[in-house]
Coordinates of C-alpha atoms and ligand atoms in Angstrom, one line a residue:
M1 CA -25.0 33.1 -1.2
A2 CA -23.0 29.9 -1.7
K3 CA -22.4 27.8 1.3
V4 CA -19.1 28.1 3.1
Y5 CA -18.1 24.8 4.7
D6 CA -15.9 24.4 7.7
S7 CA -13.7 22.0 5.7
I8 CA -13.5 20.5 2.2
I9 CA -11.7 17.1 2.2
L10 CA -10.1 16.0 -0.9
G11 CA -10.3 12.1 -1.2
A12 CA -12.4 9.4 0.5
G13 CA -9.9 6.8 1.1
W14 CA -9.1 5.8 4.8
S15 CA -7.6 9.1 5.7
G16 CA -10.3 11.2 4.2
A17 CA -13.1 9.0 5.5
V18 CA -11.8 9.1 9.1
A19 CA -11.2 12.9 8.9
A20 CA -14.7 13.5 7.7
R21 CA -16.2 11.4 10.2
E22 CA -14.4 13.0 13.2
L23 CA -15.0 16.6 12.0
A24 CA -18.6 16.0 11.2
R25 CA -19.0 14.4 14.7
A26 CA -17.4 17.5 16.1
G27 CA -20.3 19.5 14.6
R28 CA -18.3 20.9 11.7
S29 CA -19.9 21.2 8.2
V30 CA -17.8 19.0 5.8
L31 CA -17.8 18.4 2.1
V32 CA -15.8 15.4 0.8
L33 CA -14.8 15.6 -2.9
E34 CA -13.7 12.1 -4.2
A35 CA -12.3 11.7 -7.8
R36 CA -13.3 8.2 -8.2
D37 CA -16.8 6.8 -8.6
R38 CA -16.4 4.9 -5.4
V39 CA -15.0 5.7 -1.9
G40 CA -12.1 3.6 -0.4
G41 CA -9.2 4.6 -2.5
R42 CA -6.4 2.0 -2.1
A43 CA -8.9 -0.1 0.1
S44 CA -10.6 -2.1 -2.8
T45 CA -12.3 -5.5 -2.6
W46 CA -12.7 -7.9 -5.6
T47 CA -15.9 -9.9 -5.5
N48 CA -16.6 -12.9 -7.8
K49 CA -19.9 -14.5 -8.8
R50 CA -19.7 -17.0 -5.9
G51 CA -19.5 -14.0 -3.5
D52 CA -15.7 -14.6 -2.6
K53 CA -14.4 -11.3 -1.5
I54 CA -10.5 -10.7 -1.9
D55 CA -8.8 -7.5 -1.0
I56 CA -6.7 -6.2 -4.0
G57 CA -5.5 -3.1 -2.2
C58 CA -4.9 -3.3 1.6
S59 CA -5.8 -6.5 3.2
W60 CA -4.2 -6.9 6.6
I61 CA -4.8 -4.9 9.9
H62 CA -1.1 -4.9 10.9
G63 CA -0.3 -4.8 14.6
Y64 CA -3.9 -6.1 15.4
N65 CA -3.0 -7.1 18.8
E66 CA -0.5 -4.2 19.2
G67 CA -2.8 -1.3 19.2
N68 CA -3.6 -0.6 15.6
P69 CA -6.6 1.9 15.7
T70 CA -8.2 0.2 12.7
R71 CA -9.1 -2.8 14.9
G72 CA -11.3 -0.4 17.1
I73 CA -13.0 1.0 13.9
A74 CA -13.8 -2.5 12.6
G75 CA -15.0 -3.5 16.1
E76 CA -17.3 -0.4 16.4
L77 CA -18.8 -1.3 13.0
G78 CA -19.5 -4.9 14.1
V79 CA -17.0 -6.4 11.7
T80 CA -15.1 -9.5 12.8
S81 CA -11.4 -9.7 11.9
H82 CA -9.6 -13.0 11.5
L83 CA -6.0 -13.7 12.7
P84 CA -4.9 -16.3 10.2
K85 CA -4.4 -19.9 11.4
A86 CA -0.8 -21.0 11.4
A87 CA -0.1 -22.9 8.0
E88 CA 3.1 -23.8 6.3
N89 CA 4.4 -21.6 3.6
V90 CA 6.3 -23.8 1.1
I91 CA 9.4 -22.5 -0.6
Y92 CA 10.1 -23.6 -4.1
G93 CA 13.6 -23.6 -5.4
P94 CA 14.8 -24.5 -9.0
D95 CA 14.4 -28.2 -8.1
G96 CA 11.0 -28.0 -6.6
A97 CA 9.7 -27.7 -3.0
L98 CA 12.4 -27.4 -0.3
P99 CA 12.2 -29.6 2.7
A100 CA 10.8 -27.8 5.7
D101 CA 14.1 -27.8 7.6
K102 CA 16.0 -26.3 4.7
A103 CA 13.3 -23.6 4.4
A104 CA 13.5 -23.0 8.1
S105 CA 17.3 -22.4 7.9
L106 CA 17.0 -20.1 5.0
R107 CA 14.4 -18.1 6.9
G108 CA 16.7 -18.1 9.9
Q109 CA 19.5 -16.7 7.8
L110 CA 17.3 -14.0 6.5
G111 CA 16.1 -13.2 9.9
A112 CA 19.8 -12.9 11.2
A113 CA 20.8 -10.7 8.3
Q114 CA 17.8 -8.3 8.9
A115 CA 18.7 -8.0 12.6
A116 CA 22.4 -7.3 11.7
F117 CA 21.5 -4.5 9.3
K118 CA 18.8 -2.9 11.4
T119 CA 19.6 0.7 12.0
P120 CA 23.4 0.1 11.5
F121 CA 26.0 2.3 13.3
P122 CA 28.1 4.0 12.3
A123 CA 25.5 5.2 9.9
P124 CA 26.2 4.0 6.4
A125 CA 26.7 6.4 3.5
P126 CA 23.3 7.6 2.1
S127 CA 24.1 5.9 -1.2
A128 CA 24.5 2.5 0.6
S129 CA 21.8 0.1 -0.3
L130 CA 20.2 -2.7 1.6
A131 CA 21.3 -5.0 -1.2
S132 CA 24.9 -4.1 -0.7
A133 CA 24.7 -5.2 3.0
L134 CA 22.5 -8.3 2.4
F135 CA 24.6 -9.6 -0.5
G136 CA 28.0 -8.4 0.8
A137 CA 30.9 -10.5 2.1
G138 CA 30.3 -11.9 5.5
S139 CA 26.5 -11.3 5.4
P140 CA 24.7 -13.8 7.7
L141 CA 22.2 -14.1 4.8
L142 CA 24.8 -16.1 2.8
A143 CA 26.0 -18.4 5.5
A144 CA 24.8 -21.4 3.6
D145 CA 22.9 -22.0 0.2
A146 CA 23.8 -18.6 -0.8
E147 CA 21.9 -18.6 -4.0
L148 CA 18.6 -19.7 -2.5
A149 CA 19.1 -17.4 0.4
A150 CA 19.6 -14.4 -1.9
G151 CA 16.5 -15.3 -3.7
L152 CA 14.5 -15.5 -0.4
A153 CA 15.9 -12.1 0.5
R154 CA 14.0 -10.7 -2.5
T155 CA 10.8 -11.3 -0.7
L156 CA 11.6 -8.1 1.2
E157 CA 10.9 -6.2 -2.0
V158 CA 7.2 -6.9 -1.6
P159 CA 6.5 -4.8 1.4
L160 CA 9.3 -2.4 0.5
G161 CA 7.8 -1.8 -3.0
L162 CA 11.2 -1.3 -4.5
K163 CA 14.5 -3.3 -5.4
L164 CA 16.8 -3.9 -2.6
E165 CA 19.3 -2.1 -4.7
K166 CA 17.3 1.2 -4.2
A167 CA 16.4 0.7 -0.5
S168 CA 18.4 2.7 1.8
L169 CA 20.6 0.8 4.2
R170 CA 20.9 3.8 6.5
W171 CA 17.2 3.7 7.3
A172 CA 16.6 0.0 7.1
G173 CA 14.4 -1.1 10.0
W174 CA 14.2 2.5 11.4
E175 CA 10.5 2.3 11.9
G176 CA 10.5 -1.3 13.2
A177 CA 10.2 -0.5 16.8
T178 CA 7.5 2.1 16.6
N179 CA 5.1 1.2 13.9
F180 CA 2.1 -1.2 14.2
S181 CA 3.4 -4.6 13.6
G182 CA 3.4 -8.1 15.1
S183 CA 0.1 -9.8 14.6
D184 CA -1.9 -9.3 11.3
A185 CA -5.7 -9.8 10.9
A186 CA -8.1 -9.6 8.0
P187 CA -11.4 -7.9 8.3
E188 CA -14.3 -10.2 7.3
G189 CA -15.9 -9.1 4.0
G190 CA -12.8 -7.0 3.0
Y191 CA -11.3 -3.6 3.7
E192 CA -13.4 -1.6 1.2
A193 CA -16.7 -2.1 3.0
L194 CA -15.2 -0.7 6.2
V195 CA -14.3 2.6 4.5
V196 CA -17.9 2.7 2.9
A197 CA -19.2 2.2 6.4
V198 CA -17.0 5.0 7.9
V199 CA -18.2 7.4 5.1
K200 CA -21.7 6.5 6.0
Q201 CA -21.1 7.4 9.6
A202 CA -19.6 10.7 8.4
E203 CA -22.8 11.2 6.3
D204 CA -25.0 10.4 9.2
A205 CA -23.2 13.0 11.2
G206 CA -24.0 15.5 8.5
A207 CA -21.0 15.4 6.0
Q208 CA -21.8 15.7 2.3
V209 CA -20.0 13.4 -0.1
R210 CA -19.6 13.9 -3.9
L211 CA -18.2 11.2 -6.1
D212 CA -16.7 11.7 -9.6
A213 CA -15.4 15.1 -8.3
P214 CA -11.6 15.4 -8.9
A215 CA -10.4 18.7 -7.5
T216 CA -8.6 20.5 -10.2
E217 CA -7.8 23.8 -8.5
V218 CA -7.5 24.6 -4.8
K219 CA -7.1 28.4 -4.2
D220 CA -6.2 30.3 -1.2
A221 CA -8.3 33.5 -0.8
G222 CA -6.9 34.8 2.5
D223 CA -9.5 33.9 5.0
S224 CA -11.1 31.1 3.0
V225 CA -10.2 28.5 0.4
S226 CA -12.0 27.6 -2.9
V227 CA -11.9 24.3 -4.6
T228 CA -13.0 23.6 -8.1
A229 CA -14.1 20.0 -8.8
G230 CA -16.3 18.5 -11.5
G231 CA -17.1 22.0 -13.0
E232 CA -18.3 23.3 -9.6
T233 CA -16.6 25.7 -7.3
Y234 CA -17.0 25.2 -3.5
T235 CA -15.7 27.5 -0.6
A236 CA -14.6 26.5 2.8
R237 CA -12.7 27.9 5.8
T238 CA -10.2 25.0 5.5
V239 CA -9.2 22.4 3.0
L240 CA -7.6 18.9 3.7
S241 CA -5.8 17.2 0.9
T242 CA -5.6 13.4 1.1
I243 CA -4.4 13.1 -2.5
P244 CA -1.9 10.3 -2.6
L245 CA 1.8 11.2 -2.9
G246 CA 2.2 9.5 -6.3
T247 CA -0.7 11.6 -7.7
L248 CA 0.7 14.8 -6.1
K249 CA 4.1 14.1 -7.7
A250 CA 2.3 14.1 -11.2
A251 CA -0.2 17.0 -10.3
P252 CA 0.0 20.0 -12.5
K253 CA 1.7 23.0 -10.8
G254 CA -1.6 24.9 -10.9
L255 CA -3.5 22.5 -8.7
F256 CA -2.6 24.6 -5.6
S257 CA -2.7 28.4 -6.0
P258 CA -0.4 29.8 -4.8
P259 CA 1.7 26.8 -5.8
L260 CA 3.2 24.6 -3.0
P261 CA 6.3 26.2 -1.5
E262 CA 9.6 25.2 -3.1
R263 CA 10.7 23.2 -0.1
Y264 CA 7.5 21.2 0.2
A265 CA 7.5 20.6 -3.6
A266 CA 11.1 19.3 -3.3
T267 CA 10.1 16.9 -0.6
V268 CA 7.1 15.6 -2.7
A269 CA 9.5 15.1 -5.6
G270 CA 12.2 13.5 -3.6
T271 CA 10.2 10.9 -1.5
H272 CA 9.4 7.6 -3.2
V273 CA 6.3 5.7 -4.0
G274 CA 6.7 1.9 -4.1
V275 CA 5.4 -0.6 -6.6
L276 CA 3.3 -3.5 -5.6
E277 CA 0.6 -5.2 -7.7
K278 CA -1.7 -8.2 -7.0
L279 CA -2.4 -10.9 -9.5
L280 CA -5.4 -13.1 -8.8
L281 CA -6.1 -16.4 -10.5
G282 CA -9.4 -18.1 -9.7
Y283 CA -10.0 -21.8 -10.7
P284 CA -13.0 -24.1 -10.9
S285 CA -11.2 -26.3 -8.2
A286 CA -8.0 -26.0 -6.2
W287 CA -5.5 -28.2 -8.3
W288 CA -2.2 -27.1 -6.5
P289 CA -0.4 -29.4 -4.1
R290 CA -1.5 -29.6 -0.5
A291 CA -4.2 -27.0 -1.3
A292 CA -6.1 -27.6 1.9
E293 CA -3.0 -27.5 4.1
V294 CA -0.6 -24.8 3.1
G295 CA -1.0 -21.1 3.6
G296 CA 1.0 -20.2 0.4
Y297 CA 4.1 -20.7 -1.7
T298 CA 7.3 -18.6 -2.2
F299 CA 8.9 -19.2 -5.6
L300 CA 12.5 -18.5 -5.7
P301 CA 14.2 -17.6 -9.1
T302 CA 15.2 -20.3 -11.6
R303 CA 16.8 -17.9 -14.0
D304 CA 19.4 -15.2 -13.4
A305 CA 17.8 -11.8 -13.5
A306 CA 21.1 -10.3 -15.0
S307 CA 20.7 -12.4 -18.1
L308 CA 17.4 -10.9 -19.0
G309 CA 17.5 -8.4 -22.0
P310 CA 15.0 -5.5 -22.6
N311 CA 12.8 -7.9 -24.7
A312 CA 12.4 -10.6 -22.1
T313 CA 9.1 -12.4 -22.1
L314 CA 6.8 -12.2 -19.2
R315 CA 7.5 -15.9 -18.4
E316 CA 11.3 -15.1 -18.4
V317 CA 10.7 -12.2 -15.9
F318 CA 8.6 -14.4 -13.7
D319 CA 11.3 -17.1 -13.7
A320 CA 13.9 -14.5 -12.6
S321 CA 11.7 -13.2 -9.8
T322 CA 10.9 -14.1 -6.3
I323 CA 7.1 -14.3 -6.1
I324 CA 4.9 -14.9 -2.9
T325 CA 1.6 -16.6 -3.7
A326 CA -1.2 -16.8 -1.2
N327 CA -3.4 -19.9 -1.2
F328 CA -7.1 -18.9 -0.5
A329 CA -8.1 -22.5 -0.6
G330 CA -5.8 -23.2 2.5
P331 CA -6.7 -23.2 6.2
S332 CA -5.4 -19.7 7.0
L333 CA -8.7 -17.8 6.8
P334 CA -12.4 -18.9 6.9
N335 CA -14.4 -19.3 3.7
P336 CA -11.8 -21.1 1.6
A337 CA -12.0 -20.5 -2.2
P338 CA -10.0 -22.0 -5.2
I339 CA -8.1 -18.7 -5.7
L340 CA -4.3 -18.0 -5.8
L341 CA -3.3 -14.4 -5.2
S342 CA 0.4 -13.4 -6.2
Y343 CA 2.2 -10.4 -5.0
L344 CA 4.2 -8.8 -7.9
S345 CA 7.1 -6.8 -6.7
E346 CA 8.6 -3.9 -8.6
T347 CA 10.3 -5.9 -11.5
P348 CA 7.6 -8.4 -12.3
A349 CA 4.9 -5.7 -11.7
R350 CA 6.5 -3.4 -14.2
A351 CA 6.7 -6.2 -16.7
A352 CA 3.1 -7.2 -16.2
L353 CA 1.7 -3.8 -16.6
A354 CA 3.3 -3.6 -20.0
H355 CA 0.9 -6.5 -21.1
S356 CA -2.8 -7.2 -21.1
E357 CA -4.3 -8.9 -18.1
A358 CA -5.2 -11.9 -20.3
D359 CA -1.5 -12.3 -21.3
V360 CA -0.3 -11.9 -17.7
A361 CA -2.7 -14.4 -16.5
A362 CA -1.8 -16.9 -19.1
A363 CA 1.9 -16.6 -18.6
F364 CA 1.5 -16.8 -14.8
H365 CA -0.7 -19.8 -15.0
E366 CA 1.9 -21.5 -17.2
F367 CA 4.5 -20.6 -14.6
L368 CA 2.5 -22.0 -11.7
V369 CA 1.8 -25.3 -13.5
D370 CA 5.5 -25.8 -14.3
R371 CA 6.8 -24.7 -10.9
L372 CA 4.2 -26.7 -9.0
R373 CA 4.6 -29.6 -11.4
A374 CA 0.9 -30.1 -11.8
D375 CA -0.1 -31.7 -15.1
G376 CA -3.8 -31.4 -16.0
A377 CA -4.4 -28.1 -14.1
P378 CA -7.7 -26.5 -15.3
Q379 CA -7.4 -23.1 -16.9
P380 CA -8.2 -20.1 -14.6
S381 CA -11.9 -19.3 -14.7
E382 CA -11.4 -15.7 -13.4
T383 CA -8.5 -13.3 -13.2
A384 CA -7.7 -9.8 -11.8
L385 CA -4.6 -7.7 -12.1
T386 CA -4.2 -4.4 -10.2
T387 CA -2.9 -1.3 -11.8
W388 CA -2.0 0.8 -8.8
L389 CA 1.1 2.1 -10.6
T390 CA -0.6 3.3 -13.7
D391 CA -3.8 4.5 -12.0
P392 CA -3.6 8.3 -12.0
L393 CA -5.4 8.4 -8.6
S394 CA -2.7 6.4 -6.9
R395 CA 0.4 6.2 -9.1
G396 CA 1.9 3.4 -6.9
A397 CA 1.1 1.3 -4.0
T398 CA 2.4 3.2 -1.0
T399 CA 5.3 5.4 0.1
T400 CA 8.4 3.5 0.9
P401 CA 11.2 4.2 3.5
S402 CA 13.9 6.4 2.2
I403 CA 15.6 5.4 -1.0
V404 CA 19.3 5.6 -1.6
S405 CA 20.4 9.1 -2.3
D406 CA 23.8 10.6 -3.3
N407 CA 23.5 13.7 -1.3
G408 CA 21.8 12.4 1.9
E409 CA 18.9 14.5 1.5
R410 CA 16.3 11.8 2.1
S411 CA 15.2 10.6 5.5
P412 CA 12.0 9.5 7.3
L413 CA 11.6 13.1 8.3
D414 CA 10.3 13.7 4.7
F415 CA 7.0 12.0 5.9
K416 CA 6.8 14.5 8.8
E417 CA 7.5 17.4 6.4
L418 CA 4.6 16.2 4.1
S419 CA 2.2 16.5 7.2
R420 CA 3.0 20.2 7.7
P421 CA 0.0 22.5 7.0
L422 CA 0.3 25.5 4.8
W423 CA -1.6 28.7 4.3
D424 CA -1.7 29.5 8.1
G425 CA -3.2 26.1 8.6
R426 CA -6.0 26.5 6.1
L427 CA -4.5 23.8 3.8
G428 CA -3.7 20.5 5.6
F429 CA -2.4 17.2 4.4
A430 CA -3.4 13.7 5.5
G431 CA -2.8 10.3 4.0
E432 CA -0.4 7.4 4.6
H433 CA 2.5 9.5 3.2
T434 CA 2.1 12.0 6.1
E435 CA 2.7 9.7 9.1
I436 CA 6.3 9.3 10.0
E437 CA 5.9 6.1 12.0
N438 CA 3.1 4.3 10.1
R439 CA 3.7 5.5 6.6
G440 CA 2.5 3.0 3.9
S441 CA -0.3 1.5 5.9
V442 CA -4.0 1.8 6.7
A443 CA -2.9 2.6 10.3
G444 CA -0.9 5.6 9.0
A445 CA -3.8 6.8 7.0
V446 CA -6.3 6.4 9.8
I447 CA -4.0 8.2 12.3
S448 CA -3.4 11.0 9.8
G449 CA -7.1 11.5 9.4
Q450 CA -7.7 11.6 13.2
R451 CA -4.7 14.0 13.5
E452 CA -5.9 16.4 10.8
A453 CA -9.5 16.4 12.0
A454 CA -8.3 17.4 15.5
R455 CA -6.0 20.1 14.2
V456 CA -8.6 21.6 11.8
D457 CA -11.1 21.6 14.7
R458 CA -8.7 23.4 17.0
L459 CA -8.0 26.0 14.2
L460 CA -11.7 26.6 13.5
A461 CA -12.3 27.0 17.3
K462 CA -9.5 29.6 17.5
L463 CA -10.9 31.4 14.4
D464 CA -14.4 31.3 16.0
A465 CA -13.1 32.9 19.1
Q466 CA -11.5 35.9 17.3
Ligands
FAD501 C1 -1.5 -3.6 -3.2 C2 -1.6 -3.0 -1.8 C3 -1.5 -3.7 -0.6 C4 -1.6 -3.1 0.6 N1 -1.6 -3.9 1.7 C5 -1.8 -3.2 2.9 C6 -2.1 -4.0 4.1 O1 -2.2 -5.2 4.0 N2 -2.2 -3.4 5.3 C7 -2.1 -2.0 5.4 O2 -2.2 -1.5 6.5 N3 -1.9 -1.2 4.3 C8 -1.8 -1.8 3.0 N4 -1.6 -1.0 2.0 C9 -1.5 0.4 2.1 C10 -3.0 1.0 2.3 O3 -3.8 0.5 1.3 C11 -2.8 2.6 2.2 O4 -1.7 3.0 3.0 C12 -4.1 3.3 2.6 O5 -5.2 2.7 2.0 C13 -4.0 4.8 2.1 O6 -5.1 5.6 2.4 P1 -5.1 7.0 2.1 O7 -6.3 7.7 2.6 O8 -3.8 7.6 2.5 O9 -5.1 7.1 0.5 P2 -6.1 6.5 -0.6 O10 -6.8 5.4 -0.1 O11 -5.3 6.4 -1.9 O12 -7.1 7.7 -0.7 C14 -6.9 8.9 -1.4 C15 -8.1 9.3 -2.2 O13 -8.0 10.5 -2.9 C16 -8.5 10.4 -4.2 N5 -8.1 11.5 -4.9 C17 -6.9 11.5 -5.7 N6 -6.7 12.6 -6.3 C18 -7.9 13.4 -6.1 C19 -8.3 14.6 -6.4 N7 -7.6 15.5 -7.2 N8 -9.5 15.1 -6.0 C20 -10.2 14.3 -5.1 N9 -9.9 13.0 -4.8 C21 -8.7 12.6 -5.2 C22 -8.3 8.9 -4.6 O14 -9.2 8.6 -5.6 C23 -8.4 8.1 -3.3 O15 -9.8 7.7 -3.1 C24 -1.7 -1.7 0.7 C25 -1.6 -0.9 -0.5 C26 -1.7 -1.5 -1.7 C27 -1.8 -0.7 -3.1

């Protein structure tokens, strides 16, 4: 007779890896089915011939000194994490690098505006956007050098994963007091190796892991659940889906049988997955200004975004965007390398994904050479461009706080709703999109894995006792 597992876990990213480890350590039989040919999901580390390792998915342990449980996991695995050394971030306006005091006042204006619009009261209309407040009359953001300040505010689109015009004002800063934030640290060797190590711990505790095994049907059979993946059908007493929200949104209705209840499906459809891609250009040597001193560069727009037509070139889109570029040759982290990593927020990311990596790299190299005014810069010797938005197994970077809505339906409670188990608890959900306080982060994924492992273990204990 076919084996009946205590639990089948769909996905081996952070949430699935942690859940598998905890359940296996609790003595439960676990099968992990992962669609990719590797574990880690949105934890992915790029390695070049020199052995430099750069995270192209998650990279920071946010709230490192403020209790993020990922710190403990890295510590248990003997992995050192590095708090970056303080280094200047140079802001480039249309006329070149801004003096440090001007950059500091612009940052001060942005900070004041963020504080002013944090959980505003009375609650703004659900259709009010963060842009309407930041760029509205009387905004502290625009107290001086309004154009530069407005450009700097667009840096918020990187963590948000969406345009300020779509970000809800009503829920701006709502999570700020309760999520893991403050200090950030980078795990040595990259984030992906940590997930690989957690999966190994799960296997050492007895869990089985199958790669290249995308679940195509998850069926409730009353007192058990069957999962079809890679041409095989497996049976378990419970199943835990860590399928990312973006992938769930695009999943065929028949993935779950019976289908997800209408209310759950409406929440899946209504919540939003943000866009963030990383573009990495590696060079034979670090040619950019003050390469050994600065932590990075922020490029403010030199062109009006409203002037761009539908056929705008990549270079025009980059010129009209605010782009943050991290300098890996700088002093922030150990093991400097001649590599620049740029964060492409929604608009430049969508433009980039419509072109080949080679074209994007060429256009961005030209942009960098012009903006940094560095004649004689060598061509990049290596490049990488992520495709989290078009990857069918992620379909975006991470969930993002409530978007503007006309009817007021959307709120952070959506992320709570997405964590509710179905089928009398036999079908559970974990993943960053299921943690109301820490959605969008590794902390959320880890906590959700721990939460669901504990819940499934309790449910199994209850069933055992019957
Ligand atoms: C560019 C970028 C930068 C980021 N930076 C940070 C950061 O600095 N700090 C931070 O805390 N967070 C960051 N994040 C967010 C963080 O990476 C995620 O929140 C976290 O990795 C999500 O883990 P997860 O387990 O929820 O999902 P995932 O890691 O996506 O894991 C889900 C797994 O399910 C698999 N899967 C999908 N469909 C199926 C199926 N049908 N059957 C079986 N398997 C399936 C997928 O292949 C995947 O492996 C970043 C994300 C991105 C994209």
